Coordinates of N, CA and C and ligand atoms in Angstrom, one line a residue:
M66 N 100.7 138.6 15.5 CA 100.6 139.1 16.9 C 99.4 138.4 17.6
K67 N 99.7 138.0 18.8 CA 98.6 137.4 19.6 C 98.0 138.4 20.6
I68 N 96.7 138.4 20.6 CA 96.0 139.3 21.5 C 95.3 138.6 22.6
A69 N 95.4 139.0 23.8 CA 94.7 138.4 24.9 C 93.4 139.2 25.2
I70 N 92.4 138.4 25.4 CA 91.1 139.0 25.9 C 90.7 138.4 27.2
M71 N 90.6 139.2 28.2 CA 90.4 138.5 29.5 C 89.2 139.2 30.2
G72 N 88.5 138.4 31.0 CA 87.5 138.8 31.9 C 87.7 138.2 33.2
A73 N 86.8 138.5 34.2 CA 87.0 137.9 35.5 C 86.1 136.7 35.7
M74 N 84.9 136.8 35.1 CA 83.8 135.8 35.3 C 83.4 135.2 34.0
P75 N 82.8 134.0 34.1 CA 82.4 133.3 32.8 C 81.5 134.2 31.9
E76 N 80.6 134.9 32.6 CA 79.6 135.8 31.9 C 80.3 136.9 31.0
E77 N 81.5 137.2 31.5 CA 82.2 138.3 30.8 C 82.9 137.8 29.5
I78 N 83.2 136.5 29.4 CA 83.9 136.1 28.2 C 83.0 135.2 27.3
A79 N 81.8 134.8 27.8 CA 80.9 134.0 27.0 C 80.5 134.7 25.7
P80 N 80.2 136.0 25.7 CA 79.8 136.6 24.4 C 81.0 136.6 23.4
I81 N 82.2 136.6 24.0 CA 83.4 136.7 23.1 C 83.7 135.3 22.5
L82 N 83.5 134.3 23.3 CA 83.7 132.9 22.8 C 82.6 132.6 21.7
E83 N 81.5 133.1 22.0 CA 80.4 132.9 21.0 C 80.7 133.5 19.7
K84 N 81.3 134.7 19.8 CA 81.7 135.5 18.5 C 82.8 134.8 17.8
V85 N 83.8 134.2 18.5 CA 84.9 133.6 17.7 C 84.5 132.3 17.2
G86 N 83.5 131.6 17.8 CA 83.0 130.3 17.2 C 83.9 129.2 17.7
E87 N 84.9 128.8 16.9 CA 85.7 127.7 17.2 C 86.9 128.1 18.0
Y88 N 87.3 127.2 19.0 CA 88.5 127.5 19.8 C 89.1 126.2 20.4
K89 N 90.3 126.3 20.7 CA 91.0 125.2 21.3 C 91.1 125.5 22.8
T90 N 90.8 124.5 23.7 CA 90.8 124.7 25.1 C 92.1 124.1 25.7
T91 N 92.8 124.8 26.5 CA 94.0 124.4 27.2 C 93.9 124.6 28.7
K92 N 94.1 123.6 29.5 CA 94.2 123.8 31.0 C 95.6 124.1 31.4
Y93 N 95.7 125.2 32.1 CA 97.1 125.6 32.6 C 97.0 126.4 33.8
A94 N 97.9 126.0 34.8 CA 98.0 126.8 36.1 C 96.6 127.0 36.7
G95 N 95.8 126.0 36.8 CA 94.6 126.1 37.5 C 93.5 126.8 36.8
N96 N 93.7 127.1 35.5 CA 92.6 127.8 34.7 C 92.5 127.3 33.3
I97 N 91.5 127.7 32.6 CA 91.2 127.3 31.3 C 91.5 128.4 30.3
Y98 N 92.2 128.2 29.3 CA 92.5 129.2 28.2 C 92.0 128.7 26.9
Y99 N 91.4 129.7 26.2 CA 90.7 129.4 24.9 C 91.5 130.1 23.8
E100 N 92.0 129.3 22.9 CA 92.8 129.9 21.8 C 92.0 129.8 20.5
A101 N 92.0 130.9 19.8 CA 91.2 130.9 18.6 C 91.9 131.8 17.5
K102 N 91.5 131.5 16.3 CA 91.9 132.4 15.2 C 90.7 133.2 14.8
Y103 N 90.9 134.5 14.8 CA 89.7 135.3 14.5 C 90.1 136.4 13.4
N104 N 89.5 136.3 12.3 CA 89.9 137.2 11.2 C 91.4 137.3 11.0
G105 N 92.1 136.1 11.1 CA 93.5 136.0 10.8 C 94.4 136.3 12.0
V106 N 93.8 136.7 13.1 CA 94.7 137.1 14.2 C 94.5 136.0 15.3
D107 N 95.6 135.7 16.0 CA 95.5 134.8 17.1 C 95.0 135.4 18.4
L108 N 94.0 134.7 19.0 CA 93.5 135.3 20.3 C 93.7 134.2 21.4
V109 N 94.0 134.7 22.6 CA 93.9 133.8 23.8 C 92.9 134.5 24.7
I110 N 91.9 133.7 25.1 CA 90.8 134.2 25.9 C 90.7 133.5 27.2
A111 N 90.4 134.2 28.3 CA 90.2 133.5 29.6 C 89.4 134.4 30.5
Y112 N 88.7 133.7 31.5 CA 88.3 134.5 32.6 C 89.1 134.0 33.8
S113 N 89.5 135.0 34.6 CA 90.6 134.7 35.6 C 90.0 134.1 36.9
K114 N 88.7 134.3 37.2 CA 88.1 134.3 38.5 C 88.3 135.6 39.2
I115 N 87.5 135.9 40.2 CA 87.4 137.2 40.7 C 88.6 137.6 41.6
G116 N 89.0 138.9 41.5 CA 90.0 139.4 42.4 C 91.4 139.6 41.9
K117 N 92.2 140.3 42.7 CA 93.5 140.8 42.2 C 94.5 139.6 42.0
V118 N 94.4 138.6 42.9 CA 95.4 137.5 42.8 C 95.1 136.7 41.5
F119 N 93.9 136.2 41.4 CA 93.6 135.4 40.2 C 93.8 136.2 38.9
S120 N 93.5 137.5 38.9 CA 93.6 138.2 37.6 C 95.1 138.5 37.3
T121 N 95.9 138.6 38.4 CA 97.4 138.7 38.2 C 97.9 137.4 37.5
L122 N 97.5 136.3 38.1 CA 98.0 135.0 37.6 C 97.6 134.8 36.1
T123 N 96.3 135.1 35.8 CA 95.8 135.0 34.4 C 96.5 135.9 33.4
A124 N 96.6 137.2 33.8 CA 97.3 138.1 32.9 C 98.7 137.7 32.7
T125 N 99.4 137.3 33.7 CA 100.8 136.9 33.6 C 100.9 135.7 32.7
T126 N 100.0 134.7 32.9 CA 100.0 133.5 32.0 C 99.8 133.8 30.6
M127 N 98.8 134.7 30.3 CA 98.5 135.1 29.0 C 99.7 135.7 28.2
C128 N 100.5 136.5 29.0 CA 101.6 137.1 28.4 C 102.8 136.2 28.3
E129 N 103.1 135.6 29.4 CA 104.4 134.8 29.5 C 104.3 133.4 28.9
H130 N 103.2 132.8 29.1 CA 103.0 131.4 28.6 C 102.4 131.3 27.2
F131 N 101.4 132.2 27.0 CA 100.7 132.1 25.7 C 101.3 133.2 24.7
G132 N 102.1 134.0 25.2 CA 102.8 135.0 24.3 C 102.0 136.1 23.8
A133 N 101.0 136.6 24.5 CA 100.1 137.7 24.1 C 100.9 139.0 24.1
K134 N 100.7 139.8 23.0 CA 101.5 141.0 22.8 C 100.7 142.2 23.1
K135 N 99.4 142.1 23.3 CA 98.4 143.1 23.7 C 97.4 142.4 24.6
L136 N 96.9 143.2 25.6 CA 95.8 142.6 26.4 C 94.6 143.5 26.5
L137 N 93.5 143.0 26.2 CA 92.2 143.7 26.4 C 91.4 143.1 27.5
F138 N 90.9 143.9 28.4 CA 90.1 143.4 29.5 C 88.6 143.8 29.2
S139 N 87.7 142.9 29.4 CA 86.3 143.2 29.2 C 85.5 142.8 30.4
G140 N 84.7 143.7 31.0 CA 84.0 143.3 32.2 C 83.0 144.3 32.7
V141 N 82.6 144.1 33.9 CA 81.6 145.0 34.5 C 82.2 145.7 35.8
A142 N 81.6 146.8 36.2 CA 82.1 147.6 37.3 C 81.0 148.3 38.0
G143 N 81.3 148.7 39.2 CA 80.4 149.6 40.0 C 80.8 151.1 39.6
A144 N 79.7 151.9 39.5 CA 80.0 153.3 39.2 C 80.2 154.1 40.5
I145 N 81.2 155.0 40.4 CA 81.4 156.0 41.4 C 80.8 157.4 40.9
S146 N 81.2 157.7 39.7 CA 80.8 159.0 39.1 C 79.2 158.9 38.8
E147 N 78.6 160.0 39.1 CA 77.2 160.2 38.9 C 76.8 160.1 37.4
K148 N 77.8 160.4 36.6 CA 77.6 160.4 35.2 C 77.5 159.0 34.6
L149 N 77.9 158.0 35.3 CA 77.9 156.6 34.8 C 76.7 155.9 35.3
K150 N 75.9 155.4 34.3 CA 74.7 154.7 34.7 C 74.8 153.2 34.2
V151 N 74.0 152.4 34.7 CA 74.0 150.9 34.3 C 74.0 150.8 32.8
G152 N 75.0 150.0 32.3 CA 75.1 149.8 30.9 C 76.1 150.7 30.2
D153 N 76.4 151.8 30.9 CA 77.4 152.8 30.3 C 78.8 152.1 30.3
L154 N 79.6 152.5 29.3 CA 81.0 152.0 29.2 C 82.0 153.0 29.7
I155 N 83.0 152.5 30.4 CA 84.1 153.3 30.9 C 85.4 152.7 30.5
V156 N 86.3 153.5 29.9 CA 87.6 153.1 29.5 C 88.6 153.7 30.5
A157 N 89.4 152.8 31.1 CA 90.4 153.3 32.1 C 91.5 154.0 31.5
T158 N 91.7 155.2 32.0 CA 92.9 156.0 31.6 C 94.1 155.5 32.5
K159 N 93.8 155.4 33.8 CA 94.8 154.8 34.7 C 94.1 154.1 35.8
L160 N 94.8 153.2 36.5 CA 94.2 152.4 37.5 C 95.0 152.4 38.8
A161 N 94.3 152.2 39.9 CA 95.0 152.2 41.2 C 94.4 151.1 42.1
Q162 N 95.1 150.7 43.1 CA 94.6 149.7 44.0 C 94.1 150.4 45.3
H163 N 92.8 150.4 45.5 CA 92.3 151.2 46.6 C 92.4 150.6 47.9
D164 N 92.7 149.3 47.9 CA 92.8 148.6 49.2 C 94.3 148.3 49.6
L165 N 95.2 148.9 48.9 CA 96.6 148.8 49.2 C 97.0 149.9 50.2
D166 N 97.4 149.5 51.5 CA 97.5 150.5 52.5 C 98.7 150.2 53.5
I167 N 99.7 151.0 53.2 CA 100.8 151.0 54.2 C 101.0 152.4 54.6
T168 N 99.8 153.1 54.8 CA 99.9 154.5 55.2 C 100.5 154.7 56.6
A169 N 100.5 153.6 57.4 CA 101.1 153.7 58.8 C 102.6 154.2 58.7
F170 N 103.2 154.0 57.5 CA 104.6 154.4 57.3 C 104.7 155.7 56.6
G171 N 103.6 156.4 56.5 CA 103.6 157.8 55.9 C 103.4 157.8 54.3
H172 N 103.2 156.6 53.8 CA 103.0 156.5 52.3 C 101.5 156.8 52.0
P173 N 101.2 157.3 50.8 CA 99.8 157.5 50.4 C 99.1 156.1 50.2
F174 N 97.8 156.2 50.2 CA 97.0 155.0 49.9 C 97.3 154.5 48.5
G175 N 97.4 153.2 48.3 CA 97.6 152.7 46.9 C 99.1 152.6 46.5
Y176 N 100.0 153.0 47.5 CA 101.4 153.0 47.1 C 102.2 152.0 48.0
V177 N 103.2 151.3 47.3 CA 104.2 150.6 48.0 C 105.5 151.1 47.4
P178 N 106.6 151.1 48.2 CA 107.9 151.5 47.6 C 108.3 150.7 46.3
E179 N 108.8 151.4 45.4 CA 109.1 150.9 44.0 C 107.9 150.6 43.2
G180 N 106.7 150.9 43.7 CA 105.5 150.8 42.9 C 105.1 152.2 42.6
A181 N 103.8 152.3 42.1 CA 103.3 153.7 41.8 C 101.8 153.6 42.2
V182 N 101.2 154.7 42.6 CA 99.8 154.7 42.9 C 99.0 154.3 41.7
Y183 N 99.3 155.0 40.5 CA 98.6 154.8 39.3 C 99.4 154.1 38.2
V184 N 98.8 153.2 37.4 CA 99.4 152.7 36.2 C 98.5 153.1 35.1
E185 N 99.2 153.7 34.1 CA 98.5 154.3 32.9 C 98.2 153.2 31.9
A186 N 97.0 153.2 31.3 CA 96.7 152.3 30.2 C 97.3 152.8 28.9
D187 N 97.4 152.0 27.9 CA 98.1 152.3 26.6 C 97.3 153.4 25.9
K188 N 98.0 154.4 25.5 CA 97.3 155.6 24.9 C 96.8 155.2 23.5
E189 N 97.6 154.4 22.8 CA 97.2 154.1 21.4 C 95.9 153.3 21.4
L190 N 95.8 152.4 22.4 CA 94.5 151.6 22.5 C 93.3 152.5 22.9
I191 N 93.6 153.4 23.7 CA 92.6 154.4 24.1 C 92.1 155.2 22.9
D192 N 93.1 155.6 22.1 CA 92.7 156.4 20.9 C 91.9 155.5 20.0
L193 N 92.3 154.3 19.8 CA 91.6 153.4 19.0 C 90.1 153.2 19.5
S194 N 90.0 153.2 20.8 CA 88.6 153.0 21.4 C 87.7 154.2 21.0
K195 N 88.4 155.4 20.9 CA 87.6 156.6 20.5 C 87.0 156.4 19.1
E196 N 87.9 155.9 18.2 CA 87.4 155.6 16.8 C 86.3 154.6 16.8
V197 N 86.5 153.5 17.6 CA 85.4 152.5 17.6 C 84.1 153.1 18.2
A198 N 84.2 153.9 19.2 CA 83.0 154.5 19.8 C 82.3 155.3 18.8
K199 N 83.1 156.1 18.0 CA 82.5 156.9 17.0 C 81.7 156.1 15.9
E200 N 82.4 155.1 15.5 CA 81.8 154.2 14.5 C 80.6 153.5 15.0
M201 N 80.6 153.1 16.2 CA 79.4 152.4 16.8 C 78.3 153.4 17.2
G202 N 78.7 154.7 17.2 CA 77.7 155.7 17.7 C 77.4 155.6 19.2
K203 N 78.5 155.2 19.9 CA 78.3 155.0 21.4 C 79.1 156.0 22.1
S204 N 78.5 156.5 23.2 CA 79.3 157.4 24.0 C 80.0 156.6 25.1
V205 N 81.3 156.7 25.1 CA 82.2 156.0 26.0 C 82.9 157.0 26.9
Q206 N 82.8 156.8 28.2 CA 83.5 157.8 29.1 C 84.9 157.3 29.4
E207 N 85.8 158.2 29.6 CA 87.2 157.8 30.1 C 87.3 158.2 31.5
G208 N 88.0 157.4 32.3 CA 88.2 157.8 33.7 C 89.2 156.9 34.4
I209 N 89.3 157.2 35.7 CA 90.2 156.4 36.6 C 89.4 155.3 37.2
I210 N 90.0 154.1 37.1 CA 89.3 152.9 37.8 C 90.1 152.5 39.0
A211 N 89.4 152.3 40.1 CA 90.1 151.8 41.3 C 89.7 150.3 41.5
T212 N 90.7 149.6 41.9 CA 90.6 148.1 42.1 C 90.9 147.7 43.5
G213 N 90.1 146.7 44.0 CA 90.4 146.2 45.3 C 89.7 144.8 45.5
D214 N 90.2 144.1 46.5 CA 89.6 142.8 46.8 C 88.3 142.9 47.6
Q215 N 87.4 143.7 47.2 CA 86.1 143.9 47.9 C 85.0 144.2 46.9
F216 N 83.9 143.6 47.1 CA 82.7 144.0 46.4 C 82.2 145.2 47.1
V217 N 82.2 146.4 46.6 CA 81.8 147.6 47.3 C 80.3 147.8 47.1
A218 N 79.6 147.8 48.3 CA 78.2 148.0 48.3 C 77.9 148.9 49.4
D219 N 78.6 150.0 49.4 CA 78.5 151.0 50.6 C 78.9 152.4 50.1
E220 N 77.9 153.3 50.2 CA 78.0 154.6 49.8 C 79.3 155.3 50.3
K221 N 79.5 155.1 51.6 CA 80.7 155.7 52.3 C 82.0 155.3 51.7
R222 N 82.1 154.0 51.6 CA 83.4 153.4 51.0 C 83.6 153.8 49.6
K223 N 82.5 153.8 48.8 CA 82.6 154.2 47.4 C 83.0 155.7 47.3
N224 N 82.4 156.6 48.2 CA 82.8 158.0 48.1 C 84.2 158.2 48.5
W225 N 84.7 157.4 49.5 CA 86.1 157.5 50.0 C 87.0 157.2 48.8
I226 N 86.7 156.1 48.1 CA 87.5 155.7 47.0 C 87.5 156.8 45.9
G227 N 86.3 157.3 45.6 CA 86.2 158.4 44.6 C 87.1 159.6 45.0
E228 N 87.1 160.0 46.3 CA 87.8 161.1 46.7 C 89.3 160.9 46.7
K229 N 89.7 159.7 47.3 CA 91.1 159.5 47.5 C 91.9 159.2 46.2
F230 N 91.2 158.6 45.2 CA 91.8 158.2 43.9 C 91.3 159.0 42.7
G231 N 90.3 159.8 42.9 CA 89.7 160.5 41.8 C 89.1 159.5 40.9
A232 N 88.6 158.4 41.4 CA 88.1 157.3 40.6 C 86.7 157.5 40.2
D233 N 86.4 157.0 39.0 CA 85.0 157.1 38.4 C 84.3 155.8 38.5
A234 N 85.0 154.7 38.6 CA 84.4 153.4 38.7 C 85.3 152.5 39.5
L235 N 84.8 151.4 40.0 CA 85.6 150.5 40.8 C 85.2 149.1 40.5
E236 N 86.2 148.2 40.6 CA 86.0 146.8 40.3 C 87.1 146.0 41.1
M237 N 87.4 144.8 40.7 CA 88.3 143.9 41.5 C 89.5 143.3 40.7
E238 N 89.7 143.8 39.5 CA 90.8 143.1 38.7 C 91.7 144.1 37.9
G239 N 91.2 145.2 37.6 CA 91.9 146.1 36.6 C 93.3 146.5 37.0
A240 N 93.5 147.0 38.2 CA 94.8 147.5 38.5 C 95.8 146.4 38.6
S241 N 95.4 145.2 39.0 CA 96.4 144.1 39.1 C 96.9 143.7 37.7
V242 N 95.9 143.7 36.8 CA 96.2 143.4 35.4 C 97.2 144.5 34.8
A243 N 96.9 145.7 35.2 CA 97.7 146.9 34.8 C 99.1 146.7 35.3
V244 N 99.3 146.3 36.5 CA 100.7 146.2 37.1 C 101.4 145.1 36.3
V245 N 100.8 144.0 36.0 CA 101.4 142.9 35.2 C 101.8 143.4 33.8
C246 N 100.9 144.0 33.1 CA 101.2 144.4 31.7 C 102.2 145.5 31.7
D247 N 102.2 146.4 32.6 CA 103.2 147.5 32.7 C 104.6 146.9 32.9
A248 N 104.7 145.9 33.8 CA 106.0 145.3 34.1 C 106.5 144.5 32.9
L249 N 105.6 143.9 32.2 CA 106.0 143.0 31.1 C 106.0 143.8 29.7
D250 N 105.7 145.1 29.8 CA 105.7 145.9 28.6 C 104.7 145.4 27.5
V251 N 103.6 145.0 28.0 CA 102.5 144.6 27.1 C 101.4 145.7 27.1
P252 N 101.1 146.4 26.0 CA 100.1 147.4 26.0 C 98.7 146.8 26.4
F253 N 98.0 147.5 27.3 CA 96.8 147.0 27.8 C 95.7 148.0 27.8
F254 N 94.4 147.5 27.8 CA 93.2 148.3 27.7 C 92.2 147.7 28.6
I255 N 91.6 148.5 29.5 CA 90.6 148.0 30.4 C 89.3 148.7 30.2
L256 N 88.3 147.9 29.8 CA 87.0 148.4 29.5 C 86.0 147.8 30.5
R257 N 85.1 148.6 31.0 CA 84.1 148.1 31.9 C 82.7 148.7 31.5
A258 N 81.7 147.8 31.6 CA 80.3 148.3 31.5 C 79.7 148.3 32.9
I259 N 79.0 149.4 33.2 CA 78.5 149.5 34.6 C 77.4 148.5 34.9
S260 N 77.5 147.8 36.0 CA 76.5 146.9 36.5 C 75.7 147.3 37.7
D261 N 76.3 148.3 38.4 CA 75.7 148.8 39.7 C 76.3 150.1 40.1
A262 N 75.8 150.6 41.2 CA 76.4 151.9 41.6 C 77.1 151.8 42.9
A263 N 77.6 150.6 43.2 CA 78.5 150.4 44.4 C 77.8 150.9 45.7
D264 N 76.5 150.9 45.7 CA 75.8 151.4 46.9 C 75.0 150.2 47.6
M265 N 74.1 150.5 48.5 CA 73.5 149.4 49.2 C 72.7 148.4 48.3
D266 N 72.3 148.9 47.1 CA 71.6 148.0 46.2 C 72.5 147.3 45.2
A267 N 73.8 147.5 45.4 CA 74.8 147.0 44.4 C 74.6 145.5 44.1
S268 N 74.4 144.7 45.1 CA 74.4 143.2 44.8 C 73.2 142.9 43.9
F269 N 72.0 143.5 44.2 CA 70.8 143.2 43.4 C 71.0 143.7 42.0
S270 N 71.5 145.0 41.9 CA 71.7 145.6 40.6 C 72.7 144.7 39.8
F271 N 73.8 144.3 40.4 CA 74.8 143.4 39.8 C 74.2 142.2 39.2
D272 N 73.4 141.5 40.1 CA 72.8 140.2 39.6 C 71.8 140.5 38.4
E273 N 71.2 141.6 38.5 CA 70.2 141.9 37.4 C 70.9 142.3 36.1
F274 N 72.0 143.0 36.2 CA 72.6 143.6 35.0 C 73.9 143.0 34.5
L275 N 74.4 142.0 35.3 CA 75.7 141.4 34.9 C 75.7 141.0 33.4
E276 N 74.8 140.2 33.1 CA 74.8 139.6 31.7 C 74.7 140.7 30.6
T277 N 73.7 141.6 30.7 CA 73.5 142.6 29.7 C 74.7 143.6 29.6
S278 N 75.3 143.9 30.8 CA 76.4 144.8 30.8 C 77.6 144.1 30.2
A279 N 77.8 142.9 30.6 CA 79.0 142.1 30.1 C 78.9 142.0 28.6
V280 N 77.7 141.9 28.0 CA 77.6 141.8 26.5 C 78.0 143.2 25.9
E281 N 77.5 144.3 26.5 CA 77.9 145.6 26.1 C 79.4 145.8 25.9
S282 N 80.1 145.4 27.0 CA 81.5 145.5 27.0 C 82.2 144.6 26.0
A283 N 81.7 143.3 25.9 CA 82.3 142.3 25.0 C 82.1 142.8 23.6
E284 N 81.0 143.3 23.2 CA 80.8 143.8 21.8 C 81.7 144.9 21.4
F285 N 81.9 145.8 22.4 CA 82.9 146.8 22.1 C 84.3 146.3 22.0
I286 N 84.7 145.4 22.8 CA 86.0 144.8 22.8 C 86.3 144.1 21.4
M287 N 85.2 143.4 20.9 CA 85.4 142.7 19.7 C 85.5 143.7 18.5
K288 N 84.9 144.8 18.6 CA 85.1 145.9 17.6 C 86.5 146.4 17.6
M289 N 87.1 146.5 18.9 CA 88.5 146.9 19.0 C 89.4 145.9 18.3
V290 N 89.1 144.6 18.5 CA 89.9 143.6 17.8 C 89.8 143.7 16.3
D291 N 88.6 143.9 15.8 CA 88.4 144.2 14.4 C 89.3 145.3 13.9
K292 N 89.4 146.3 14.6 CA 90.2 147.5 14.3 C 91.7 147.2 14.3
L293 N 92.0 146.4 15.3 CA 93.5 146.0 15.5 C 93.9 145.1 14.3
V294 N 93.0 144.3 13.8 CA 93.3 143.4 12.7 C 93.5 144.2 11.4
D295 N 92.7 145.3 11.2 CA 92.7 146.1 10.0 C 94.1 146.5 9.6
Ligands
SAH230 N1 78.1 137.6 42.1 C1 79.4 137.0 42.1 C2 80.4 137.9 42.7 C3 80.7 139.2 41.9 S1 82.0 140.1 42.5 C4 79.3 135.7 42.8 O1 78.6 135.5 43.7 O2 80.1 134.8 42.4 C5 81.9 141.5 41.4 C6 82.6 141.3 40.1 O3 82.2 142.4 39.2 C7 84.1 141.5 40.2 O4 84.8 140.8 39.2 C8 84.3 143.0 39.9 O5 85.4 143.3 39.1 C9 83.1 143.5 39.3 N2 82.3 144.5 40.1 C10 81.1 145.0 39.7 N3 80.5 145.8 40.6 C11 81.4 145.9 41.6 C12 81.4 146.6 42.9 N4 80.4 147.3 43.2 N5 82.5 146.4 43.7 C13 83.5 145.6 43.3 N6 83.6 145.0 42.1 C14 82.5 145.1 41.3

């Protein structure tokens, strides 16, 4: 079984590449894919670049071209919930696109015909993450993640997303990856470590905590891989 591990930015996959050690590099469809054998399991690792379009392309490529049968996403996010502080981990139960808007036709935010507002993440992988959290002695929160092609650094926008989607965190890739994996029947798991509070200080907080939060997320993801290999 081949497992895909994806991030959006180089900092999000650097700790993963470091952990696997040796890998083969392949250029494909405008991106770089890293293939490695890790504890007997095949991995394909990549960062997509930021946003829904690039993450859609990478997730699709990992499944359709590289044959990944499960996909794990590791990265950082802005917090909506007051309970999430910088460095905390959130596992997505379901994901929505907060910037998808054809409400002029009477549809709800995040909805297009033949789509769905929310895509649910794989329950077995979420259950596995609970075991991993217990073993690592880490408290990991579960919640709804909202995705859009915007870096949110505004209290009003963040609160609106929280209210409309019941979202606990926001970022720029999760829901698009979810749509791809759901359509291709590939179980997926989206993990994010908080880098900022999506408020007026978000860009400063992001710059300060990107690396440490990305490492938090990556370490947890690699423990998930260890469990999947067992
Ligand atoms: N500093 C980068 C841009 C980062 S965009 C540069 O200049 O190149 C933010 C990235 O982190 C996205 O991949 C997104 O998924 C995540 N993220 C973290 N905090 C976020 C926030 N407040 N709003 C949206 N995305 C956020």
